[in-house]
mmCIF file of C-alpha atoms and ligand atoms in Angstrom:
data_model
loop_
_atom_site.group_PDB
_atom_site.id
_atom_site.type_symbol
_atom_site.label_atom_id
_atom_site.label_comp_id
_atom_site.label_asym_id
_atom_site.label_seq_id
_atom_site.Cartn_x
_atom_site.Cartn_y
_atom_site.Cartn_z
ATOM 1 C CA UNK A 1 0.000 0.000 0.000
ATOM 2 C CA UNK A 2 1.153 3.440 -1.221
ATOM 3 C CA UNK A 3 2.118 5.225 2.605
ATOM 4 C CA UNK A 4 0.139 8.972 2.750
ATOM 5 C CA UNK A 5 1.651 11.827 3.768
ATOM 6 C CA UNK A 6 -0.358 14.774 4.960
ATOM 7 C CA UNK A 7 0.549 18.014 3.665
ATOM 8 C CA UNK A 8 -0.859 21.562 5.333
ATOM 9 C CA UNK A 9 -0.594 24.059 2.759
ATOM 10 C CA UNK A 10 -0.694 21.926 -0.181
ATOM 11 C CA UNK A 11 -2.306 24.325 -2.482
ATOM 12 C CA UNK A 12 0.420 27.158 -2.161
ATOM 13 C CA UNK A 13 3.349 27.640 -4.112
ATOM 14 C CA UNK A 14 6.141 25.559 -2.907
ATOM 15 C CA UNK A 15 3.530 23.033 -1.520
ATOM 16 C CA UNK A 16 1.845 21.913 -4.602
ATOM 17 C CA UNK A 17 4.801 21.576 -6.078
ATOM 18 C CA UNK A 18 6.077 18.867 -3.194
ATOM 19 C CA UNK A 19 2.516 17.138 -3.919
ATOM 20 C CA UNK A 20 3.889 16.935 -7.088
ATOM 21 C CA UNK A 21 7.171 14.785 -6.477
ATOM 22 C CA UNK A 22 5.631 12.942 -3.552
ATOM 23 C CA UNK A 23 3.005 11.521 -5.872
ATOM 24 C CA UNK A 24 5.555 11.048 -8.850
ATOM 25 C CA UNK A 25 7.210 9.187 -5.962
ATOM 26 C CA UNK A 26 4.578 6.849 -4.980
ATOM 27 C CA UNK A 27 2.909 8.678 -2.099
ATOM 28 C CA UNK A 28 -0.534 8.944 -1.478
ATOM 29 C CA UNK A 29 -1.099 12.672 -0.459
ATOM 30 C CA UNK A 30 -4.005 14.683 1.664
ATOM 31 C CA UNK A 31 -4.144 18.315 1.483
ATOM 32 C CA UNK A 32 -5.024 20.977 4.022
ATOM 33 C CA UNK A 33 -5.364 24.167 3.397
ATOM 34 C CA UNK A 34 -7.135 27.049 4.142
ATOM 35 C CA UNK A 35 -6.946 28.786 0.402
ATOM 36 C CA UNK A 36 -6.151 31.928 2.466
ATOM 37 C CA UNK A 37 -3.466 32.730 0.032
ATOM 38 C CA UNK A 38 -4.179 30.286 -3.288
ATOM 39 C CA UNK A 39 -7.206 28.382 -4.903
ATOM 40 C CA UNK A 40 -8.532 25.174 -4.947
ATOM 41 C CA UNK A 41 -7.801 25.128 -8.823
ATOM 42 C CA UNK A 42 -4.676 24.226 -8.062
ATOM 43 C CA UNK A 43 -5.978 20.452 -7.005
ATOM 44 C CA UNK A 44 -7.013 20.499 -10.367
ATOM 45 C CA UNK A 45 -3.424 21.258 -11.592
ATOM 46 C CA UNK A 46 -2.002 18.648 -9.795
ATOM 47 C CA UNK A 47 -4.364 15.960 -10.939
ATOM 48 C CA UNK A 48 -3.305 16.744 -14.454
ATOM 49 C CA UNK A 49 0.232 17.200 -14.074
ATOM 50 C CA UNK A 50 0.743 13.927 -12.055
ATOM 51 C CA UNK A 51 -2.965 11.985 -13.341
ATOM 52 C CA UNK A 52 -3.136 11.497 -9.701
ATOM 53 C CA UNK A 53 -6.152 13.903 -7.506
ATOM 54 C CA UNK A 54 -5.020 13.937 -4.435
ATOM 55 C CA UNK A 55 -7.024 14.275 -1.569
ATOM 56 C CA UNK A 56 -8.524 17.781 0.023
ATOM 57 C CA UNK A 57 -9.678 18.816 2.905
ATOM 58 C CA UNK A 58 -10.248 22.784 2.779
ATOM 59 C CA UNK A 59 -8.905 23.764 6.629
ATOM 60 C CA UNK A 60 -7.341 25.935 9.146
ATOM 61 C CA UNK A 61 -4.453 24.418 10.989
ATOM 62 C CA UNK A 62 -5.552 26.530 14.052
ATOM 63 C CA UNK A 63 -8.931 24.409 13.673
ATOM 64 C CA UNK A 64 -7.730 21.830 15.821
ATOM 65 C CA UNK A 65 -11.191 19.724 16.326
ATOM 66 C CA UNK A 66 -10.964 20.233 12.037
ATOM 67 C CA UNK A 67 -7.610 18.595 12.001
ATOM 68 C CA UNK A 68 -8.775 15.847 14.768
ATOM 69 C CA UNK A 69 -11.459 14.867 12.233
ATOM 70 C CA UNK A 70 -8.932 14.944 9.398
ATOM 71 C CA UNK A 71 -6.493 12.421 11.026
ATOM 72 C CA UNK A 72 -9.108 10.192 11.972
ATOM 73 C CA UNK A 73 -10.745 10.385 8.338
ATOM 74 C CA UNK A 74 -7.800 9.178 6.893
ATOM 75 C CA UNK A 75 -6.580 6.737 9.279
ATOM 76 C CA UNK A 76 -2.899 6.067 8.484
ATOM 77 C CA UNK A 77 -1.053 9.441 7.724
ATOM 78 C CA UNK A 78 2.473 7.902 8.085
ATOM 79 C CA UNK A 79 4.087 11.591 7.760
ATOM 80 C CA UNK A 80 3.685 15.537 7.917
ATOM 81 C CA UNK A 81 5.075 18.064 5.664
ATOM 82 C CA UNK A 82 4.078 21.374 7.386
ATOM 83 C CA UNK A 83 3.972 24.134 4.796
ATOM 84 C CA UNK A 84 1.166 26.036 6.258
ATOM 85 C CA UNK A 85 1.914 29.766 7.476
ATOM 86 C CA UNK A 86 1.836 33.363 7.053
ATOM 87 C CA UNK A 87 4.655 34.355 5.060
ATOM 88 C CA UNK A 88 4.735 38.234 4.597
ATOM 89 C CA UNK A 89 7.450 39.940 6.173
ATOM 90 C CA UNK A 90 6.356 43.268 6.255
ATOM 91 C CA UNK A 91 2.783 42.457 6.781
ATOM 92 C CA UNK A 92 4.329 40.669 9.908
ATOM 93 C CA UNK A 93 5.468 43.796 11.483
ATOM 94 C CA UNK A 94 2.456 45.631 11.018
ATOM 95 C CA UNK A 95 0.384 42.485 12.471
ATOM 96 C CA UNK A 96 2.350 40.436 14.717
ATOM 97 C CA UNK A 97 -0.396 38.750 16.474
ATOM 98 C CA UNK A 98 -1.612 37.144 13.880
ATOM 99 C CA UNK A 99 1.345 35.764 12.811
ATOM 100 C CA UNK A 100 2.245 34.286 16.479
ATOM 101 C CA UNK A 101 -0.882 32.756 16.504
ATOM 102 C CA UNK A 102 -1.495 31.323 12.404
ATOM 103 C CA UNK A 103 2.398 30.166 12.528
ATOM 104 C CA UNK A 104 2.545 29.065 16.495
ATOM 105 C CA UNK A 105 -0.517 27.619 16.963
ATOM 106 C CA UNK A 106 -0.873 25.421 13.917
ATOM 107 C CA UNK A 107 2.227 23.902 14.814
ATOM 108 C CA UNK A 108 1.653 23.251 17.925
ATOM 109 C CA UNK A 109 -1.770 21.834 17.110
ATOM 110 C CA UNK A 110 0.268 19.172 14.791
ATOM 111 C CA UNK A 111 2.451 18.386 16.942
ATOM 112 C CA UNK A 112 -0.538 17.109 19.665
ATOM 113 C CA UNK A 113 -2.301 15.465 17.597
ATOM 114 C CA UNK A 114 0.765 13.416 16.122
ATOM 115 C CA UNK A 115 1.439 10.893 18.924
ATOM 116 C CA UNK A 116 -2.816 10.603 18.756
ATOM 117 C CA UNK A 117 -2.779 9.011 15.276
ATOM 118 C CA UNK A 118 0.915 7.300 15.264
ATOM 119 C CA UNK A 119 2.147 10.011 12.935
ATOM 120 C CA UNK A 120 5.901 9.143 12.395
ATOM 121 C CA UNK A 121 7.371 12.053 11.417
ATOM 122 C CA UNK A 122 7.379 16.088 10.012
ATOM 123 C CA UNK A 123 8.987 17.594 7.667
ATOM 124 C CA UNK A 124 9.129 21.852 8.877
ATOM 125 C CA UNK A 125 9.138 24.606 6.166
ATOM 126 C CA UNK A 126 12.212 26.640 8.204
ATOM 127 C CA UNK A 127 14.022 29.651 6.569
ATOM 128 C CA UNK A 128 17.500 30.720 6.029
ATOM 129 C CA UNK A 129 16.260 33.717 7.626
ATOM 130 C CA UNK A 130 17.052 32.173 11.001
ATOM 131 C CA UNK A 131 20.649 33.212 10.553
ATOM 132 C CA UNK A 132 20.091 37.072 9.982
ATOM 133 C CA UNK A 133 22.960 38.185 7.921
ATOM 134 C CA UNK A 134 25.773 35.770 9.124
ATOM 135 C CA UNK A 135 29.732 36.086 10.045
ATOM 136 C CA UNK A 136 30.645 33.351 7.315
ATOM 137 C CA UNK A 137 29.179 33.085 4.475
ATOM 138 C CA UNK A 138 28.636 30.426 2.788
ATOM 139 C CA UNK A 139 26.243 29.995 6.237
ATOM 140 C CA UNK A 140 26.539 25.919 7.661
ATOM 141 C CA UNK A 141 23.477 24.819 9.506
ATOM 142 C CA UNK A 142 25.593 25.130 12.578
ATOM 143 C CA UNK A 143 26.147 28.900 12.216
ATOM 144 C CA UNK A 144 24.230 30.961 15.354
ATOM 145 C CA UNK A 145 20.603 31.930 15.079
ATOM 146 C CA UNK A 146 20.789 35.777 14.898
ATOM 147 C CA UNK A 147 17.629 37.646 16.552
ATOM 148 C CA UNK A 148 15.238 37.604 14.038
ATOM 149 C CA UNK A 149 13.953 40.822 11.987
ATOM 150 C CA UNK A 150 10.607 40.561 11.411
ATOM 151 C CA UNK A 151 7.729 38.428 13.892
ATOM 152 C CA UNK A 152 8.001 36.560 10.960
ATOM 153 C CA UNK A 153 11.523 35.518 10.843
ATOM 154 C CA UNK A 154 11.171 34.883 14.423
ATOM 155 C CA UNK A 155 8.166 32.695 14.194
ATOM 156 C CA UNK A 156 10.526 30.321 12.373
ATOM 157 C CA UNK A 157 13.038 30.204 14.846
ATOM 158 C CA UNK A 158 10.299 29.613 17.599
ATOM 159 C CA UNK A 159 9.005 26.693 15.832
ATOM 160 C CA UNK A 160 12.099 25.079 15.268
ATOM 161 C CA UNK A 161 12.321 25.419 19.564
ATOM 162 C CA UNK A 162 8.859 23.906 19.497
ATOM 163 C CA UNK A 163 9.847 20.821 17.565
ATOM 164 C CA UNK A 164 13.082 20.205 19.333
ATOM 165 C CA UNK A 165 11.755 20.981 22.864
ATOM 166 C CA UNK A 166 8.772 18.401 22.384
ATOM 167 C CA UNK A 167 11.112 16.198 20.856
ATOM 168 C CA UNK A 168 13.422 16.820 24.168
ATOM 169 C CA UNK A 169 10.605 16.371 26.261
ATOM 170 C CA UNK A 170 9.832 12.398 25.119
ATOM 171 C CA UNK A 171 7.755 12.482 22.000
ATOM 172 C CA UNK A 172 8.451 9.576 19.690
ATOM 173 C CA UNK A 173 8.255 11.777 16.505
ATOM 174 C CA UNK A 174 11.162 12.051 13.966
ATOM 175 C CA UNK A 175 11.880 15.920 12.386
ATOM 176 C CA UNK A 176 13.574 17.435 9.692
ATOM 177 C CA UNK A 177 13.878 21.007 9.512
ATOM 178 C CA UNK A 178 14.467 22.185 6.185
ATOM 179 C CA UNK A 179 16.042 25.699 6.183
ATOM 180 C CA UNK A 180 14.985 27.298 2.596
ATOM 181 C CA UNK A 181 17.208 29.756 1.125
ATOM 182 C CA UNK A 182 14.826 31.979 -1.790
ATOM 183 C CA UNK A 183 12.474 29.124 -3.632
ATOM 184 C CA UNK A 184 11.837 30.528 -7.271
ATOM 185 C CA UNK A 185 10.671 29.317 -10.440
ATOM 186 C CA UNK A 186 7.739 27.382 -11.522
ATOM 187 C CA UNK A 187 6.772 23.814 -12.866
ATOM 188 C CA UNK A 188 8.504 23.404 -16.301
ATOM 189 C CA UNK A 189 4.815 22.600 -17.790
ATOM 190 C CA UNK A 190 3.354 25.974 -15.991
ATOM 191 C CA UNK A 191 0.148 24.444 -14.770
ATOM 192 C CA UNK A 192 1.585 25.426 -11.020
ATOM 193 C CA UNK A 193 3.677 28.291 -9.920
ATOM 194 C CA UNK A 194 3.188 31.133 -7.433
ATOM 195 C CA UNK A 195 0.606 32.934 -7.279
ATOM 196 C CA UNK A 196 1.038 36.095 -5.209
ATOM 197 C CA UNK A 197 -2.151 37.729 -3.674
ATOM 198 C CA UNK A 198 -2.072 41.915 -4.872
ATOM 199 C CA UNK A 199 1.185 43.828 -5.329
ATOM 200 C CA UNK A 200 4.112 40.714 -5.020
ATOM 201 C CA UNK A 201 6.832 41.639 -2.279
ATOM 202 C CA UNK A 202 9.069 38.925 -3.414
ATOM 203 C CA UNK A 203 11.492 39.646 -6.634
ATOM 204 C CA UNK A 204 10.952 37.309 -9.211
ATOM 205 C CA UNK A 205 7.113 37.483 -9.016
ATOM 206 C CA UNK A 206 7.219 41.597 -9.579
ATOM 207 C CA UNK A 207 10.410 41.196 -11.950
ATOM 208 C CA UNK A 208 7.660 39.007 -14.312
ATOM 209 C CA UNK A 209 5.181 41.174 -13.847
ATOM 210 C CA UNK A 210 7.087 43.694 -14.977
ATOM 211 C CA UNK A 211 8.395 41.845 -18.012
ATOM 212 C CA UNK A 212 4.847 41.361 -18.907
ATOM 213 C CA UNK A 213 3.825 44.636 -18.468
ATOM 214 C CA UNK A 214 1.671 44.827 -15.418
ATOM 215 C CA UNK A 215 4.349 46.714 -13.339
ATOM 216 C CA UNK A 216 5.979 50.129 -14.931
ATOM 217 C CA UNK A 217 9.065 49.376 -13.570
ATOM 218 C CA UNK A 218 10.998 47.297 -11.122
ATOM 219 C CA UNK A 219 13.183 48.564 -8.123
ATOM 220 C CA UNK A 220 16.201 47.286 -7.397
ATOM 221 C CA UNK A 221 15.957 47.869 -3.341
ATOM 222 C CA UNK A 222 20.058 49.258 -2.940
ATOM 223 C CA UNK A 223 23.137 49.840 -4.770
ATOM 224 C CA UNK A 224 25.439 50.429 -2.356
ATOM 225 C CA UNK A 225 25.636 47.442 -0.245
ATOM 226 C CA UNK A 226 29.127 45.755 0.329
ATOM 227 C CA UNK A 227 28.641 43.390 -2.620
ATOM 228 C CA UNK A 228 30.768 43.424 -5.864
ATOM 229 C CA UNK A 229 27.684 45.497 -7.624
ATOM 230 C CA UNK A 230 26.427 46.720 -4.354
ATOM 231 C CA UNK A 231 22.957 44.992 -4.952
ATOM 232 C CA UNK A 232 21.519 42.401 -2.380
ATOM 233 C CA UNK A 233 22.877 38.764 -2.872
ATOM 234 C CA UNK A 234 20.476 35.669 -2.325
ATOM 235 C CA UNK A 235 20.944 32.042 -3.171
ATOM 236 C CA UNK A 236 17.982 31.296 -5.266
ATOM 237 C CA UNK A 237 16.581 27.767 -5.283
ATOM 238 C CA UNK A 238 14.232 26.073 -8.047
ATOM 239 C CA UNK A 239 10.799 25.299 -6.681
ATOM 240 C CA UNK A 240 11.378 21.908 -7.616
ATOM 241 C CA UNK A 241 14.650 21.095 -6.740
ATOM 242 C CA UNK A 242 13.183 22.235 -3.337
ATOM 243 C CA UNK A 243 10.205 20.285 -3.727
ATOM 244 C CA UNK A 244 12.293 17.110 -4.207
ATOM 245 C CA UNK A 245 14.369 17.782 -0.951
ATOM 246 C CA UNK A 246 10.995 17.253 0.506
ATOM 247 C CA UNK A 247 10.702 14.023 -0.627
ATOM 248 C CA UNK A 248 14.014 12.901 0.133
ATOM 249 C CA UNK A 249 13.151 13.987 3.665
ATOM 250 C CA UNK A 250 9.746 11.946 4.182
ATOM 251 C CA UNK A 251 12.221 8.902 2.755
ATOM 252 C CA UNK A 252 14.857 9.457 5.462
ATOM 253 C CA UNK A 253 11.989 9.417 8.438
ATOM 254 C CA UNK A 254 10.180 6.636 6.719
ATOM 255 C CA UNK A 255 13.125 4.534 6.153
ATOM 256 C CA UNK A 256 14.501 5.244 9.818
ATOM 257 C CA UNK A 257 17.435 6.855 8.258
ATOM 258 C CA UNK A 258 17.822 9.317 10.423
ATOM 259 C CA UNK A 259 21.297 10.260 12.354
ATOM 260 C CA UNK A 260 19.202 12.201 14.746
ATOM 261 C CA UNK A 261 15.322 13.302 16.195
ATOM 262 C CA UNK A 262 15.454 16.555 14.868
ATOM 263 C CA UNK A 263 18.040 17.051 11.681
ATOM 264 C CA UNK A 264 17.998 20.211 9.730
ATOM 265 C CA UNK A 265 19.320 20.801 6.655
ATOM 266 C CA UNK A 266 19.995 24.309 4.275
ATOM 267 C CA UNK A 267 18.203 23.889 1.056
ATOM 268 C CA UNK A 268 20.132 26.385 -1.192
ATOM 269 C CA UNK A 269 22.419 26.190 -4.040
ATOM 270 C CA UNK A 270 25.435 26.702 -2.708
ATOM 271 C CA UNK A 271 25.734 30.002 -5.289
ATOM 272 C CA UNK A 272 24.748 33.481 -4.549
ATOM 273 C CA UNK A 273 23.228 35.916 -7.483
ATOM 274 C CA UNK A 274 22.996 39.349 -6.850
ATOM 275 C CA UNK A 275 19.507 41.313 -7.454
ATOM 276 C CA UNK A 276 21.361 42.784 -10.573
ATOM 277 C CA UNK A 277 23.057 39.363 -11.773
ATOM 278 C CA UNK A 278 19.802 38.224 -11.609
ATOM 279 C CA UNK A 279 18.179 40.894 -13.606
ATOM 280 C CA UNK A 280 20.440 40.281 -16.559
ATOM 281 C CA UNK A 281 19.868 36.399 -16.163
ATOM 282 C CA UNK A 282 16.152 36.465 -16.526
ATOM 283 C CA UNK A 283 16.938 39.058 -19.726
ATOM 284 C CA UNK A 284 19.729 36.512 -21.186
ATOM 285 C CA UNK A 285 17.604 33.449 -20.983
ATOM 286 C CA UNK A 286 14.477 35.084 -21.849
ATOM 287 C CA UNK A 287 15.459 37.759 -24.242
ATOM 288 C CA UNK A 288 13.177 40.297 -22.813
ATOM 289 C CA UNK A 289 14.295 43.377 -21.463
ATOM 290 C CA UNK A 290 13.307 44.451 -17.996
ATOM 291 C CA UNK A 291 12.853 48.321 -16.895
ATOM 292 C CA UNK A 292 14.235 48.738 -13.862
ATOM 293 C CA UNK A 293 16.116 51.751 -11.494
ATOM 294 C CA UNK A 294 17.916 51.562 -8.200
ATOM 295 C CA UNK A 295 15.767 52.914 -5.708
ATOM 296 C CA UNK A 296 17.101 53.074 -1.735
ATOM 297 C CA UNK A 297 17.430 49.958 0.319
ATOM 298 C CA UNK A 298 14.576 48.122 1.549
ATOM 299 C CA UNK A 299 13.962 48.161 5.565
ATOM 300 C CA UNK A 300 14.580 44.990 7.216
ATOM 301 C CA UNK A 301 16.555 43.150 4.256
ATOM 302 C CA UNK A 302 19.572 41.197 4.690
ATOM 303 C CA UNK A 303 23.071 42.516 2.468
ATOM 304 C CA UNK A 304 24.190 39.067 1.675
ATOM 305 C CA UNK A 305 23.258 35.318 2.487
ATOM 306 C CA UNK A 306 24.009 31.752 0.466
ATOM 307 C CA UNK A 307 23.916 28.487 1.383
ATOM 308 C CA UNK A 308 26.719 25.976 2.341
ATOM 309 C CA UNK A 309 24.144 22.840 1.018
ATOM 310 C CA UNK A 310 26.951 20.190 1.805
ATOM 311 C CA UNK A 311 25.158 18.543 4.729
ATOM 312 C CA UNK A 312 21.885 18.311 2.093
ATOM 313 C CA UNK A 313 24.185 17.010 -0.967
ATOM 314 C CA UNK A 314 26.084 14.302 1.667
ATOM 315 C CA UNK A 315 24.196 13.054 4.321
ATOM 316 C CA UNK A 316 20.395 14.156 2.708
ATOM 317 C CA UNK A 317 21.361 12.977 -0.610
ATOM 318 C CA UNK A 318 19.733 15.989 -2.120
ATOM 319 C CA UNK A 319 21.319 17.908 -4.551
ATOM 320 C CA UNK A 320 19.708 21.289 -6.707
ATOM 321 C CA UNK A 321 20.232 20.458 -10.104
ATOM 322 C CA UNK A 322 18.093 23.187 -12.380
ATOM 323 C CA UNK A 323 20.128 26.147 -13.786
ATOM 324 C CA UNK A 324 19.493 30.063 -13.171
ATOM 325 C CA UNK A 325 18.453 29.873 -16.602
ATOM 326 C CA UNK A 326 16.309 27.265 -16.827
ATOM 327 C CA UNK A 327 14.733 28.362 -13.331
ATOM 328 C CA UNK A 328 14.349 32.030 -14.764
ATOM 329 C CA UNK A 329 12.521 30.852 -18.268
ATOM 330 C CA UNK A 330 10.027 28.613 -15.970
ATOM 331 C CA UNK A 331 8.945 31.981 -14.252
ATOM 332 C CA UNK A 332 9.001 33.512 -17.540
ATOM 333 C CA UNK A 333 6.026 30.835 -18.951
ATOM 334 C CA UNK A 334 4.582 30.810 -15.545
ATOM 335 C CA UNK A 335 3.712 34.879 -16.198
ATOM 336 C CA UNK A 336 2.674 34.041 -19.817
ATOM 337 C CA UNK A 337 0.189 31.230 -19.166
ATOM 338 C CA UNK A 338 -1.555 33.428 -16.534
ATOM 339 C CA UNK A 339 -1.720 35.834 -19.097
ATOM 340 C CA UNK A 340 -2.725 33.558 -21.571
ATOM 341 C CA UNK A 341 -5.159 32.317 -18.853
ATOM 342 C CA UNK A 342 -6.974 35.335 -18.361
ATOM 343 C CA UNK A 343 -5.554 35.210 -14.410
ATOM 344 C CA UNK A 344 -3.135 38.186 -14.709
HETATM 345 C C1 UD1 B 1 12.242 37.235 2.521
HETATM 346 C C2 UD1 B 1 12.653 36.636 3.832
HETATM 347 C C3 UD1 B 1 12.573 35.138 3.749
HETATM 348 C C4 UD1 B 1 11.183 34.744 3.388
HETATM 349 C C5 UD1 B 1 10.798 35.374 2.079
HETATM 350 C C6 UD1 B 1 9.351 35.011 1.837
HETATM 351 C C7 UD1 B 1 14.268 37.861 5.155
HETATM 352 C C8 UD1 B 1 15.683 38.196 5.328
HETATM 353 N N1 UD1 B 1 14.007 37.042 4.145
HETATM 354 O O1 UD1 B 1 13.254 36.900 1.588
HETATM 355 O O2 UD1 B 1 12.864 34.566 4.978
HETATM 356 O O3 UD1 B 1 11.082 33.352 3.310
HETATM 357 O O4 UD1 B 1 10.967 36.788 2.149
HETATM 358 O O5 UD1 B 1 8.555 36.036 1.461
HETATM 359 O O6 UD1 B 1 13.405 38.274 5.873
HETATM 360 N N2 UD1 B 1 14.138 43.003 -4.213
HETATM 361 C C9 UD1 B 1 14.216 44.095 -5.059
HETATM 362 N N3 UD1 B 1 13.068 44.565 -5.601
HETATM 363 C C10 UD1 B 1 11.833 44.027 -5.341
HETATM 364 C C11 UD1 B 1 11.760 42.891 -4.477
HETATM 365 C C12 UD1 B 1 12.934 42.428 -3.927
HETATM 366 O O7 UD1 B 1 15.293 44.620 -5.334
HETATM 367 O O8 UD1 B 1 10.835 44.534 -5.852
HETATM 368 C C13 UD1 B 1 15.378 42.447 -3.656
HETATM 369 C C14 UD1 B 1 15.430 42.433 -2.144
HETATM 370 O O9 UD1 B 1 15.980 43.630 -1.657
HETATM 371 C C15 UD1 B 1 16.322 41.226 -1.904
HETATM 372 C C16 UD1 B 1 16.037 40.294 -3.069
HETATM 373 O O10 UD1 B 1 15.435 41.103 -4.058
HETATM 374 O O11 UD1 B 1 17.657 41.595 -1.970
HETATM 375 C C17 UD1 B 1 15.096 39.166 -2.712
HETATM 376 O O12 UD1 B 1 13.941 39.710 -2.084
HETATM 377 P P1 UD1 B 1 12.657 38.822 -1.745
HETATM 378 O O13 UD1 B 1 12.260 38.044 -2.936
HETATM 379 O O14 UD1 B 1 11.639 39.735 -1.133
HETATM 380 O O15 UD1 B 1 13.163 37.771 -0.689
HETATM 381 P P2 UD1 B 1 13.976 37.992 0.686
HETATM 382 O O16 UD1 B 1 13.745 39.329 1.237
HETATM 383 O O17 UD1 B 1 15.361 37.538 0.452
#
């Protein structure tokens, strides 16, 4: 029997495309989410990508007599990927509250009802944000958690102390914490891909928007940074390269591979782009040229972080394999089918 793995915020961007790779891997997925920020269309993209529909349950992780009824529904959820979470950084500064309690509370909710329902194992959506800006770069998963920026940024670090202190405290689950450094891109066929709610905070989603023509222009937050071109550096990871380190996680606690309780990993490529490197890759691999100005820095960011992603590549297995390019001209078809679509 194919083992199911439960996954809260299954319909968002970097979820559906893990439902994606579990299912092209042989796992029998149920999806929660609350469609607070994404549609239940995308259940229909996943069926046709994959031919497989997975399961649905439309839910708020802070619902936790909802998420009772799920677990018992379904019987024999063998594993948790926890995507589910507000994920706005500014918007977390203006209301920290209800980030505490979406990205605290769900979690914690999880994490009770686990032990319940003989639920092995989860797999945690952390951030490379954790480290702040870091002393060494690239930053190793043993570098010191800086005080976060944002509530946020800070939520993540909590929940990371939530899973390890239950974990200390006697629970029988298995955790992997995977540490994302910035997930871009889209699935090569463009029938998923992000889907940001109003004006997009992130980069690449406004840098598309842009290309296509629904933005004027897009700022390049900083110049004068201590980089080589004084723009912002980031290690940009494909959406499914990422997705596929998910997978390789729910193996590892499955397959009682584990070295530890609680492992966490840095999924990254190991190379950091700068916001202006970047620019001129999307306009190399797509050949369309991007307006754009240097406006002042951006509150709040970060000058420069990459990933060291040699624990992933050894001991995980895991390895990102898409290029820049190839990442870039998947956004690029992404912006062009919702066009196409009639969505944007
Ligand atoms: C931030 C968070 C990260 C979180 C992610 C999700 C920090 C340090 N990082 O990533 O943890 O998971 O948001 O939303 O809090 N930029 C521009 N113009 C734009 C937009 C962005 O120049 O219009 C620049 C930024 O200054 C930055 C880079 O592009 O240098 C990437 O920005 P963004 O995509 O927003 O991601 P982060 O801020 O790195």
């Amino acid at each position: 029997m194919k083992e199911r793995i439960l996954v809260t915020g299954g319909t968002g961007f970097i979820g559906s495309h893990t439902v994606v790779e579990l299912q092209n891997s042989g796992y029998d997925v149920v999806i929660i989410d609350n469609l607070s920020n994404s549609s239940a269309d995308v259940v229909d993209g996943i069926e046709k990508i994959t031919g497989i529909r997975p399961d649905f349950e439309q839910l708020d992780c802070l619902d936790y007599e909802g998420l009772d009824k799920v677990f018992a529904k379904y019987g024999n959820i063998k594993s948790i990927i926890h995507f589910a979470a507000s994920k706005a950084v500014g918007e977390s500064v203006q209301k920290p509250l209800l980030y505490y309690r979406n990205n605290l509370v769900s979690l914690i909710n999880l994490l009770e009802l686990m032990p319940k329902y003989g639920v092995k194992g989860i797999v945690f959506s952390s951030s490379c944000t954790v480290y702040g800006q870091p002393d060494v770069l690239p930053v190793t998963e043993d570098a010191p958690i800086k005080v976060a920026e944002s509530p946020y940024g800070n939520t993540k670090q909590i929940n990371e102390e939530i899973i390890r202190d239950t974990i200390k405290s006697g629970s029988p689950i298995q955790a992997i914490l995977l540490r994302y450094f910035n997930p871009i891109g889209a699935h090569p066929t463009a029938i998923i891909g992000e889907m940001p709610n109003g004006v997009p905070q992130n980069l690449i989603p406004f840098l598309t928007q842009t290309a296509i023509g629904i933005r004027e222009k897009l700022s390049v937050f900083g110049d004068d940074y201590n980089t080589p071109d004084g723009s912002c550096i980031r290690d940009y990871i494909n959406v499914v390269d990422l997705a596929k380190a998910h997978v390789v996680a729910i193996d590892r606690i499955l397959q009682d591979k584990q070295d530890e309780q609680v492992e966490v990993f840095n999924i990254g490529t190991g190379r950091g782009l700068s916001v202006l490197e970047l620019i001129h890759a999307f306009e190399e691999s797509t050949g369309v040229k991007l307006n754009y100005q240097i406006v002042g820095r951006r509150a709040g960011d970060i000058e420069q972080v990459w990933a060291n992603p040699d624990k992933a590549n050894n001991v995980l297995g895991w390895k990102a394999e898409s290029t820049i390019e190839d990442t870039l001209r998947s956004a690029w078809k992404w912006q062009q089918k919702l066009r196409e679509d009639g969505v944007q």
